[in-house]
């Protein structure tokens, strides 16, 4: 194998590891945001459950006020009965009172139904709050893990860069090193094996002369299709 290619392969090994570690570093903030968004979703569920419960409680309070007002109206009607002069007026007042009492009974039925819904909403709220507590623990643990991975990846990249600089310094032909860097910046790999006349980077057949030159230790050749450097 060509000596320059051999030393460039060592550089590429470090560059590939650095690229992978840097990708993980870039991904971690997005993953943390996803964790926080998931937690916020649970918080929104709790807030929604709380609002539903508050609305039901307010509705029950309004029904209680309405019942109290109706009962107060009955007291006033009964007081007025004492001043009535005829039986017909008295019976009419009785009918009016009976109508109010019937209305009170209807409101009380609605109140009972609302209280039943309120109990279900309280149960739903407890369940949602418990789920939020569990999610908070999970997210805190996941975020802590991601922070550790970011710290580790940062240290890894720093160490790899130092080793990469040593490997790059060992490349005697700096022009080929510069060409390698340009290719690596655009490709997954800058140097790839040639297998049975096929560039393993782009999976294209190279000309026979290119394949023959790639086997020589005194030459460096590139794929005619993708520009990657080839080695056998």
Coordinates of N, CA and C in Angstrom, one line a residue:
X1 N 0.8 -1.2 0.0 CA 0.0 0.0 0.0 C 0.9 1.2 0.0
X2 N 0.4 2.3 -0.8 CA 1.2 3.5 -0.8 C 1.3 4.1 0.6
X3 N 2.5 4.6 0.9 CA 2.8 5.1 2.3 C 1.9 6.3 2.6
X4 N 1.7 7.2 1.6 CA 0.8 8.3 1.9 C -0.6 7.9 2.2
X5 N -1.1 6.9 1.4 CA -2.5 6.4 1.6 C -2.6 5.8 3.0
X6 N -1.5 5.1 3.4 CA -1.5 4.4 4.7 C -1.6 5.4 5.8
X7 N -0.8 6.5 5.7 CA -0.9 7.5 6.8 C -2.2 8.3 6.7
X8 N -2.7 8.5 5.5 CA -4.0 9.2 5.4 C -5.2 8.4 6.0
X9 N -5.0 7.1 5.8 CA -6.1 6.2 6.4 C -6.1 6.3 7.9
X10 N -4.9 6.5 8.5 CA -4.9 6.7 10.0 C -5.6 8.0 10.3
X11 N -5.3 9.1 9.5 CA -6.0 10.3 9.7 C -7.5 10.2 9.6
X12 N -7.9 9.4 8.6 CA -9.4 9.2 8.3 C -10.0 8.5 9.4
X13 N -9.3 7.5 10.0 CA -9.9 6.8 11.1 C -10.2 7.7 12.3
X14 N -9.3 8.7 12.6 CA -9.6 9.6 13.6 C -10.7 10.6 13.2
X15 N -10.7 11.0 12.0 CA -11.7 12.0 11.5 C -13.1 11.3 11.5
X16 N -13.2 10.1 11.2 CA -14.5 9.4 11.3 C -15.0 9.3 12.7
X17 N -14.1 9.0 13.6 CA -14.5 8.9 15.0 C -14.9 10.3 15.5
X18 N -14.2 11.3 15.1 CA -14.5 12.7 15.5 C -15.9 13.1 15.0
X19 N -16.1 12.8 13.7 CA -17.4 13.1 13.1 C -18.5 12.4 13.8
X20 N -18.4 11.2 14.2 CA -19.4 10.4 14.9 C -19.7 11.0 16.2
X21 N -18.6 11.4 17.0 CA -18.7 12.0 18.3 C -19.4 13.3 18.2
X22 N -19.0 14.1 17.2 CA -19.6 15.5 17.0 C -21.1 15.4 16.7
X23 N -21.4 14.4 15.9 CA -22.8 14.2 15.5 C -23.6 13.9 16.8
X24 N -23.1 13.0 17.7 CA -23.8 12.7 18.9 C -23.9 14.0 19.8
X25 N -22.9 14.8 19.8 CA -22.9 16.1 20.5 C -24.0 17.0 20.0
X26 N -24.1 17.0 18.7 CA -25.2 17.9 18.0 C -26.6 17.3 18.3
X27 N -26.7 16.0 18.4 CA -28.0 15.4 18.6 C -28.5 15.5 20.0
X28 N -27.6 15.6 21.0 CA -28.0 15.6 22.4 C -28.9 16.8 22.8
X29 N -28.6 18.1 22.4 CA -29.5 19.1 22.7 C -30.9 18.9 22.2
X30 N -31.0 18.4 20.9 CA -32.4 18.1 20.4 C -33.1 17.0 21.2
X31 N -32.3 16.0 21.6 CA -32.9 15.0 22.4 C -33.4 15.5 23.7
X32 N -32.6 16.4 24.3 CA -33.0 17.0 25.6 C -34.3 17.8 25.4
X33 N -34.4 18.5 24.3 CA -35.6 19.3 24.0 C -36.8 18.4 23.8
X34 N -36.6 17.3 23.2 CA -37.7 16.3 23.1 C -38.1 15.8 24.4
X35 N -37.2 15.6 25.3 CA -37.5 15.1 26.7 C -38.4 16.2 27.4
X36 N -37.9 17.4 27.3 CA -38.6 18.5 27.9 C -40.0 18.7 27.3
X37 N -40.1 18.6 26.0 CA -41.4 18.7 25.3 C -42.3 17.6 25.8
X38 N -41.8 16.4 26.0 CA -42.6 15.3 26.5 C -43.2 15.6 27.9
X39 N -42.3 16.2 28.7 CA -42.7 16.5 30.1 C -43.7 17.7 30.0
X40 N -43.5 18.6 29.2 CA -44.5 19.7 29.0 C -45.8 19.2 28.6
X41 N -45.8 18.2 27.8 CA -47.1 17.6 27.4 C -47.8 17.0 28.5
X42 N -47.1 16.4 29.5 CA -47.8 15.8 30.7 C -48.2 17.0 31.6
X43 N -47.5 18.1 31.6 CA -47.9 19.2 32.4 C -49.2 19.8 31.8
X44 N -49.2 19.9 30.5 CA -50.4 20.4 29.9 C -51.6 19.5 30.2
X45 N -51.4 18.2 30.2 CA -52.5 17.3 30.6 C -53.0 17.5 32.0
X46 N -52.1 17.8 32.9 CA -52.5 18.1 34.3 C -53.3 19.4 34.3
X47 N -52.8 20.4 33.6 CA -53.5 21.7 33.6 C -54.9 21.6 33.0
X48 N -55.0 20.8 32.0 CA -56.3 20.6 31.3 C -57.2 19.9 32.3
X49 N -56.7 18.9 33.0 CA -57.5 18.1 34.0 C -58.0 19.1 35.1
X50 N -57.1 19.9 35.5 CA -57.4 20.9 36.6 C -58.5 21.9 36.1
X51 N -58.4 22.3 34.9 CA -59.4 23.3 34.3 C -60.7 22.6 34.2
X52 N -60.8 21.4 33.8 CA -62.0 20.7 33.7 C -62.7 20.5 35.1
X53 N -61.8 20.2 36.1 CA -62.4 20.1 37.5 C -62.9 21.4 38.0
X54 N -62.1 22.5 37.7 CA -62.5 23.8 38.2 C -63.8 24.2 37.5
X55 N -64.0 23.9 36.2 CA -65.2 24.2 35.5 C -66.4 23.5 36.1
X56 N -66.2 22.2 36.4 CA -67.3 21.4 37.0 C -67.6 21.9 38.4
X57 N -66.6 22.3 39.2 CA -66.8 22.8 40.5 C -67.6 24.1 40.5
X58 N -67.2 25.0 39.5 CA -67.9 26.2 39.3 C -69.4 26.0 38.9
X59 N -69.6 25.0 38.1 CA -70.9 24.7 37.7 C -71.8 24.2 38.8
X60 N -71.2 23.4 39.7 CA -71.9 23.0 40.9 C -72.2 24.1 41.8
X61 N -71.3 25.0 42.0 CA -71.5 26.2 42.8 C -72.6 27.0 42.3
X62 N -72.7 27.2 41.0 CA -73.8 27.9 40.4 C -75.1 27.3 40.6
X63 N -75.1 25.9 40.5 CA -76.4 25.2 40.8 C -76.8 25.4 42.3
X64 N -75.8 25.3 43.2 CA -76.1 25.5 44.6 C -76.7 26.9 44.8
X65 N -76.2 27.9 44.1 CA -76.7 29.3 44.3 C -78.1 29.4 43.7
X66 N -78.3 28.7 42.6 CA -79.6 28.7 42.0 C -80.7 28.0 42.9
X67 N -80.3 26.9 43.5 CA -81.2 26.2 44.5 C -81.5 27.1 45.7
X68 N -80.4 27.8 46.2 CA -80.6 28.7 47.3 C -81.6 29.8 47.0
X69 N -81.5 30.3 45.7 CA -82.3 31.4 45.3 C -83.8 30.9 45.2
X70 N -84.0 29.7 44.7 CA -85.3 29.2 44.5 C -86.0 28.9 45.9
X71 N -85.2 28.4 46.8 CA -85.7 28.2 48.2 C -86.1 29.5 48.8
X72 N -85.3 30.5 48.6 CA -85.6 31.8 49.1 C -86.9 32.4 48.5
X73 N -87.0 32.1 47.3 CA -88.3 32.5 46.6 C -89.5 31.8 47.2
X74 N -89.3 30.5 47.5 CA -90.4 29.8 48.2 C -90.8 30.4 49.5
X75 N -89.8 30.8 50.3 CA -90.0 31.4 51.6 C -90.8 32.7 51.4
X76 N -90.5 33.5 50.4 CA -91.2 34.7 50.1 C -92.6 34.4 49.7
X77 N -92.8 33.4 48.8 CA -94.2 33.1 48.4 C -95.0 32.6 49.5
X78 N -94.5 31.8 50.4 CA -95.3 31.3 51.6 C -95.6 32.5 52.5
X79 N -94.7 33.5 52.6 CA -95.0 34.7 53.4 C -96.2 35.4 52.8
X80 N -96.1 35.5 51.5 CA -97.2 36.2 50.7 C -98.5 35.5 50.9
X81 N -98.5 34.2 51.1 CA -99.8 33.5 51.2 C -100.6 34.0 52.3
X82 N -100.0 34.4 53.4 CA -100.7 34.8 54.6 C -101.6 36.0 54.3
X83 N -101.2 36.8 53.3 CA -101.9 38.0 53.0 C -103.0 37.8 51.9
X84 N -103.1 36.6 51.4 CA -104.1 36.3 50.4 C -105.5 36.3 51.0
X85 N -106.5 36.7 50.3 CA -107.8 36.8 50.8 C -108.8 35.7 50.4
X86 N -108.5 35.0 49.2 CA -109.4 34.0 48.7 C -108.7 32.7 48.6
X87 N -109.5 31.6 48.6 CA -109.0 30.3 48.5 C -108.4 30.1 47.1
X88 N -108.9 30.7 46.1 CA -108.5 30.6 44.7 C -107.0 31.2 44.6
X89 N -106.8 32.3 45.3 CA -105.5 32.9 45.3 C -104.5 32.0 46.0
X90 N -105.0 31.4 47.1 CA -104.1 30.6 47.9 C -103.7 29.3 47.1
X91 N -104.7 28.7 46.4 CA -104.3 27.5 45.6 C -103.4 27.9 44.5
X92 N -103.6 29.0 43.9 CA -102.7 29.5 42.8 C -101.3 29.6 43.3
X93 N -101.2 30.2 44.5 CA -99.9 30.4 45.1 C -99.3 29.0 45.4
X94 N -100.1 28.1 45.9 CA -99.6 26.7 46.1 C -99.0 26.1 44.9
X95 N -99.7 26.3 43.8 CA -99.3 25.7 42.5 C -97.9 26.4 42.1
X96 N -97.8 27.7 42.3 CA -96.6 28.4 42.0 C -95.4 27.8 42.8
X97 N -95.7 27.6 44.1 CA -94.7 27.1 45.0 C -94.3 25.7 44.6
X98 N -95.3 24.8 44.2 CA -95.0 23.5 43.7 C -94.2 23.5 42.5
X99 N -94.4 24.5 41.6 CA -93.6 24.6 40.4 C -92.2 24.9 40.7
X100 N -92.0 25.8 41.7 CA -90.6 26.1 42.1 C -89.9 24.9 42.7
X101 N -90.7 24.2 43.6 CA -90.1 23.0 44.2 C -89.7 22.0 43.2
X102 N -90.5 21.8 42.1 CA -90.2 20.9 41.1 C -88.9 21.3 40.3
X103 N -88.8 22.6 40.1 CA -87.6 23.1 39.5 C -86.4 22.9 40.4
X104 N -86.6 23.1 41.7 CA -85.5 22.8 42.6 C -85.0 21.3 42.5
X105 N -86.0 20.4 42.4 CA -85.7 19.0 42.3 C -84.9 18.7 41.1
X106 N -85.3 19.3 40.0 CA -84.6 19.2 38.7 C -83.1 19.7 38.8
X107 N -83.0 20.8 39.5 CA -81.6 21.4 39.6 C -80.8 20.5 40.5
X108 N -81.4 19.9 41.6 CA -80.7 19.0 42.4 C -80.3 17.7 41.7
X109 N -81.1 17.3 40.8 CA -80.7 16.1 40.0 C -79.5 16.5 39.1
X110 N -79.5 17.7 38.5 CA -78.4 18.1 37.7 C -77.1 18.2 38.6
X111 N -77.3 18.7 39.9 CA -76.2 18.8 40.8 C -75.6 17.5 41.1
X112 N -76.5 16.5 41.4 CA -76.0 15.2 41.7 C -75.2 14.6 40.5
X113 N -75.7 14.8 39.3 CA -75.0 14.3 38.1 C -73.6 15.0 38.0
X114 N -73.6 16.3 38.3 CA -72.4 17.1 38.2 C -71.4 16.6 39.2
X115 N -71.9 16.3 40.4 CA -71.0 15.8 41.5 C -70.4 14.5 41.1
X116 N -71.2 13.7 40.4 CA -70.6 12.4 40.0 C -69.5 12.6 38.9
X117 N -69.7 13.6 38.0 CA -68.7 13.9 37.0 C -67.5 14.5 37.7
X118 N -67.7 15.3 38.8 CA -66.6 15.9 39.5 C -65.7 14.8 40.2
X119 N -66.3 13.8 40.7 CA -65.5 12.7 41.3 C -64.7 12.0 40.3
X120 N -65.2 11.8 39.1 CA -64.5 11.2 38.0 C -63.3 12.1 37.6
X121 N -63.6 13.4 37.5 CA -62.5 14.3 37.1 C -61.4 14.4 38.2
X122 N -61.8 14.3 39.5 CA -60.8 14.2 40.5 C -59.9 13.0 40.4
X123 N -60.5 11.9 40.1 CA -59.8 10.6 39.9 C -58.8 10.8 38.7
X124 N -59.4 11.4 37.6 CA -58.5 11.6 36.4 C -57.4 12.5 36.7
X125 N -57.6 13.5 37.5 CA -56.6 14.5 37.9 C -55.5 13.8 38.7
X126 N -55.9 13.0 39.6 CA -54.9 12.2 40.4 C -54.0 11.3 39.6
X127 N -54.7 10.6 38.6 CA -54.0 9.8 37.7 C -53.0 10.6 36.9
X128 N -53.5 11.7 36.4 CA -52.6 12.5 35.5 C -51.4 13.1 36.3
X129 N -51.7 13.5 37.5 CA -50.6 14.1 38.4 C -49.6 13.0 38.7
X130 N -50.1 11.8 39.0 CA -49.1 10.7 39.2 C -48.3 10.4 38.0
X131 N -48.9 10.4 36.8 CA -48.2 10.2 35.6 C -47.1 11.3 35.4
X132 N -47.5 12.5 35.8 CA -46.5 13.7 35.6 C -45.3 13.5 36.6
X133 N -45.6 13.0 37.8 CA -44.5 12.8 38.8 C -43.5 11.7 38.2
X134 N -44.1 10.6 37.7 CA -43.3 9.6 37.1 C -42.5 10.1 35.9
X135 N -43.1 10.9 35.1 CA -42.5 11.4 33.9 C -41.3 12.4 34.3
X136 N -41.6 13.2 35.4 CA -40.5 14.1 35.8 C -39.3 13.3 36.3
X137 N -39.5 12.2 37.0 CA -38.4 11.4 37.4 C -37.6 10.8 36.2
X138 N -38.4 10.3 35.2 CA -37.8 9.7 34.0 C -37.0 10.8 33.2
X139 N -37.6 11.9 33.0 CA -37.0 13.0 32.3 C -35.7 13.5 33.0
X140 N -35.8 13.7 34.2 CA -34.6 14.1 35.0 C -33.5 13.1 34.8
X141 N -33.8 11.8 34.9 CA -32.8 10.8 34.8 C -32.2 10.8 33.3
X142 N -33.1 10.9 32.3 CA -32.7 10.9 30.9 C -31.8 12.1 30.6
X143 N -32.2 13.3 31.1 CA -31.5 14.5 30.9 C -30.1 14.4 31.5
X144 N -30.1 13.9 32.7 CA -28.8 13.7 33.4 C -27.8 12.8 32.6
X145 N -28.4 11.7 32.1 CA -27.7 10.8 31.2 C -27.1 11.4 30.0
X146 N -28.0 12.2 29.4 CA -27.6 13.0 28.1 C -26.5 14.0 28.5
X147 N -26.6 14.6 29.6 CA -25.5 15.6 30.0 C -24.2 14.9 30.2
X148 N -24.3 13.7 30.8 CA -23.0 12.9 31.0 C -22.5 12.5 29.6
X149 N -23.4 12.1 28.7 CA -22.9 11.6 27.4 C -22.3 12.8 26.6
X150 N -22.9 14.0 26.8 CA -22.3 15.2 26.1 C -20.9 15.5 26.7
X151 N -20.8 15.4 28.0 CA -19.5 15.6 28.6 C -18.5 14.6 28.2
X152 N -18.9 13.4 28.1 CA -18.0 12.3 27.6 C -17.6 12.5 26.2
X153 N -18.6 12.8 25.3 CA -18.3 13.0 23.9 C -17.4 14.2 23.7
X154 N -17.6 15.3 24.5 CA -16.7 16.4 24.3 C -15.3 16.1 24.7
X155 N -15.1 15.3 25.7 CA -13.8 14.9 26.1 C -13.2 14.0 25.1
X156 N -14.0 13.1 24.5 CA -13.5 12.2 23.5 C -13.1 12.9 22.2
X157 N -13.9 13.9 21.8 CA -13.5 14.7 20.6 C -12.2 15.4 20.8
X158 N -12.0 16.0 22.0 CA -10.8 16.7 22.3 C -9.6 15.7 22.2
X159 N -9.7 14.5 22.8 CA -8.6 13.6 22.8 C -8.4 13.1 21.3
X160 N -9.4 12.9 20.6 CA -9.3 12.4 19.2 C -8.6 13.5 18.3
X161 N -9.0 14.7 18.6 CA -8.4 15.8 17.8 C -6.8 15.9 18.0
X162 N -6.4 15.7 19.2 CA -5.0 15.7 19.5 C -4.3 14.5 18.8
X163 N -4.9 13.3 18.8 CA -4.3 12.2 18.1 C -4.4 12.4 16.6
X164 N -5.4 13.0 16.2 CA -5.6 13.3 14.7 C -4.5 14.2 14.2
X165 N -4.2 15.2 15.0 CA -3.1 16.1 14.6 C -1.7 15.4 14.5
X166 N -1.5 14.5 15.4 CA -0.3 13.7 15.4 C -0.3 12.8 14.1
X167 N -1.4 12.2 13.8 CA -1.5 11.4 12.6 C -1.3 12.2 11.3
X168 N -1.9 13.5 11.3 CA -1.8 14.3 10.2 C -0.4 14.8 10.0
X169 N 0.3 15.0 11.1 CA 1.7 15.4 11.0 C 2.6 14.4 10.4
X170 N 2.2 13.1 10.5 CA 3.0 12.0 9.9 C 2.8 11.9 8.4
X171 N 1.8 12.6 7.9 CA 1.6 12.6 6.4 C 2.7 13.5 5.8
X172 N 3.6 12.9 5.0 CA 4.7 13.7 4.4 C 4.2 14.6 3.3
X173 N 3.3 14.1 2.4 CA 2.8 14.9 1.3 C 1.6 15.7 1.8
X174 N 1.8 17.0 2.0 CA 0.8 17.9 2.5 C -0.3 18.2 1.5
X175 N 0.1 18.1 0.2 CA -0.8 18.4 -0.8 C -1.9 17.3 -0.9
X176 N -1.5 16.1 -0.7 CA -2.5 15.0 -0.7 C -3.3 15.1 0.6
X177 N -2.7 15.5 1.7 CA -3.4 15.7 2.9 C -4.5 16.8 2.7
X178 N -4.2 17.9 2.1 CA -5.2 18.9 1.8 C -6.3 18.4 0.9
X179 N -5.9 17.6 -0.1 CA -6.9 17.0 -1.0 C -7.8 16.0 -0.2
X180 N -7.2 15.2 0.6 CA -8.0 14.3 1.4 C -9.0 15.1 2.3
X181 N -8.6 16.2 2.9 CA -9.5 17.0 3.7 C -10.7 17.5 2.9
X182 N -10.4 18.0 1.7 CA -11.5 18.5 0.9 C -12.5 17.4 0.5
X183 N -12.0 16.2 0.3 CA -12.9 15.1 -0.1 C -13.7 14.7 1.2
X184 N -13.0 14.6 2.3 CA -13.7 14.1 3.5 C -14.8 15.1 3.9
X185 N -14.6 16.3 3.7 CA -15.6 17.3 4.1 C -16.9 17.1 3.3
X186 N -16.8 16.5 2.1 CA -18.0 16.4 1.3 C -18.5 14.9 1.3
X187 N -17.7 14.0 1.8 CA -18.1 12.6 1.7 C -18.1 11.9 3.1
X188 N -18.7 10.7 3.1 CA -18.7 9.9 4.3 C -17.2 9.4 4.6
X189 N -16.6 9.0 3.5 CA -15.1 8.6 3.6 C -14.4 9.3 2.4
X190 N -13.2 9.6 2.6 CA -12.4 10.2 1.5 C -11.5 9.1 0.8
X191 N -11.2 8.0 1.6 CA -10.4 6.9 1.1 C -11.2 5.6 1.3
X192 N -11.4 4.9 0.2 CA -12.2 3.7 0.3 C -11.5 2.5 -0.5
X193 N -11.8 1.3 -0.1 CA -11.2 0.2 -0.8 C -11.7 0.0 -2.2
X194 N -10.9 -0.5 -3.0 CA -11.3 -0.9 -4.4 C -11.4 -2.4 -4.4
X195 N -12.6 -2.9 -4.7 CA -12.9 -4.4 -4.6 C -13.4 -4.9 -6.0
X196 N -12.5 -5.7 -6.6 CA -12.8 -6.3 -7.9 C -13.2 -5.2 -8.9
X197 N -12.4 -4.1 -8.9 CA -12.5 -3.1 -9.8 C -13.7 -2.1 -9.5
X198 N -14.3 -2.3 -8.4 CA -15.5 -1.4 -8.0 C -15.1 -0.5 -6.8
X199 N -15.4 0.8 -7.0 CA -15.2 1.7 -5.9 C -16.2 1.4 -4.8
X200 N -15.8 1.1 -3.6 CA -16.8 0.8 -2.6 C -17.5 2.0 -2.0
X201 N -17.0 3.2 -2.5 CA -17.7 4.4 -2.0 C -18.9 4.7 -2.8
X202 N -18.8 4.7 -4.1 CA -20.0 5.0 -5.0 C -20.5 3.7 -5.7
X203 N -19.9 2.6 -5.5 CA -20.3 1.3 -6.1 C -20.3 1.3 -7.6
X204 N -19.3 2.1 -8.2 CA -19.2 2.2 -9.6 C -17.9 1.5 -10.1
X205 N -17.9 0.9 -11.3 CA -16.8 0.2 -11.8 C -15.8 1.3 -12.3
X206 N -14.5 1.1 -12.0 CA -13.5 2.1 -12.4 C -12.8 1.5 -13.7
X207 N -12.2 2.4 -14.5 CA -11.5 1.9 -15.6 C -10.4 0.9 -15.3
X208 N -10.1 0.0 -16.1 CA -9.0 -1.0 -15.8 C -7.7 -0.4 -15.4
X209 N -7.3 0.7 -16.1 CA -6.1 1.4 -15.8 C -6.1 2.0 -14.4
X210 N -7.2 2.5 -14.0 CA -7.3 3.1 -12.6 C -7.2 2.0 -11.6
X211 N -7.8 0.8 -11.9 CA -7.7 -0.3 -11.0 C -6.3 -0.8 -10.9
X212 N -5.6 -0.8 -12.0 CA -4.2 -1.3 -12.0 C -3.3 -0.3 -11.3
X213 N -3.5 1.0 -11.5 CA -2.7 1.9 -10.8 C -2.9 1.9 -9.3
X214 N -4.1 1.6 -8.8 CA -4.5 1.5 -7.4 C -3.7 0.4 -6.7
X215 N -3.3 -0.6 -7.5 CA -2.6 -1.7 -6.9 C -1.1 -1.4 -6.7
X216 N -0.6 -0.3 -7.3 CA 0.8 0.1 -7.3 C 1.1 0.9 -6.0
X217 N 2.2 0.6 -5.4 CA 2.5 1.3 -4.1 C 3.1 2.7 -4.4
X218 N 3.4 3.0 -5.6 CA 4.0 4.3 -5.9 C 3.0 5.3 -6.5
X219 N 1.7 4.9 -6.5 CA 0.7 5.8 -7.1 C -0.5 6.0 -6.2
X220 N -1.1 7.2 -6.3 CA -2.4 7.4 -5.6 C -3.4 7.8 -6.7
X221 N -4.5 7.0 -6.7 CA -5.5 7.3 -7.7 C -6.8 7.6 -7.0
X222 N -7.7 8.2 -7.8 CA -9.0 8.6 -7.3 C -10.0 8.0 -8.2
X223 N -11.2 7.7 -7.7 CA -12.3 7.2 -8.4 C -12.8 8.2 -9.5
X224 N -12.9 7.7 -10.7 CA -13.3 8.6 -11.8 C -14.7 9.2 -11.6
X225 N -15.5 8.5 -10.8 CA -16.9 8.9 -10.6 C -17.2 9.8 -9.4
X226 N -16.6 9.4 -8.3 CA -17.0 10.2 -7.0 C -15.8 11.0 -6.5
X227 N -14.6 10.7 -7.0 CA -13.4 11.5 -6.6 C -12.7 11.0 -5.3
X228 N -13.3 9.9 -4.7 CA -12.7 9.3 -3.5 C -11.3 8.7 -3.9
X229 N -10.4 8.7 -2.9 CA -9.1 8.1 -3.1 C -9.3 6.6 -2.9
X230 N -8.5 5.8 -3.7 CA -8.7 4.3 -3.7 C -7.5 3.6 -3.1
X231 N -7.7 2.5 -2.5 CA -6.6 1.7 -2.0 C -7.1 0.2 -2.1
X232 N -6.1 -0.6 -2.3 CA -6.4 -2.1 -2.4 C -5.9 -2.8 -1.2

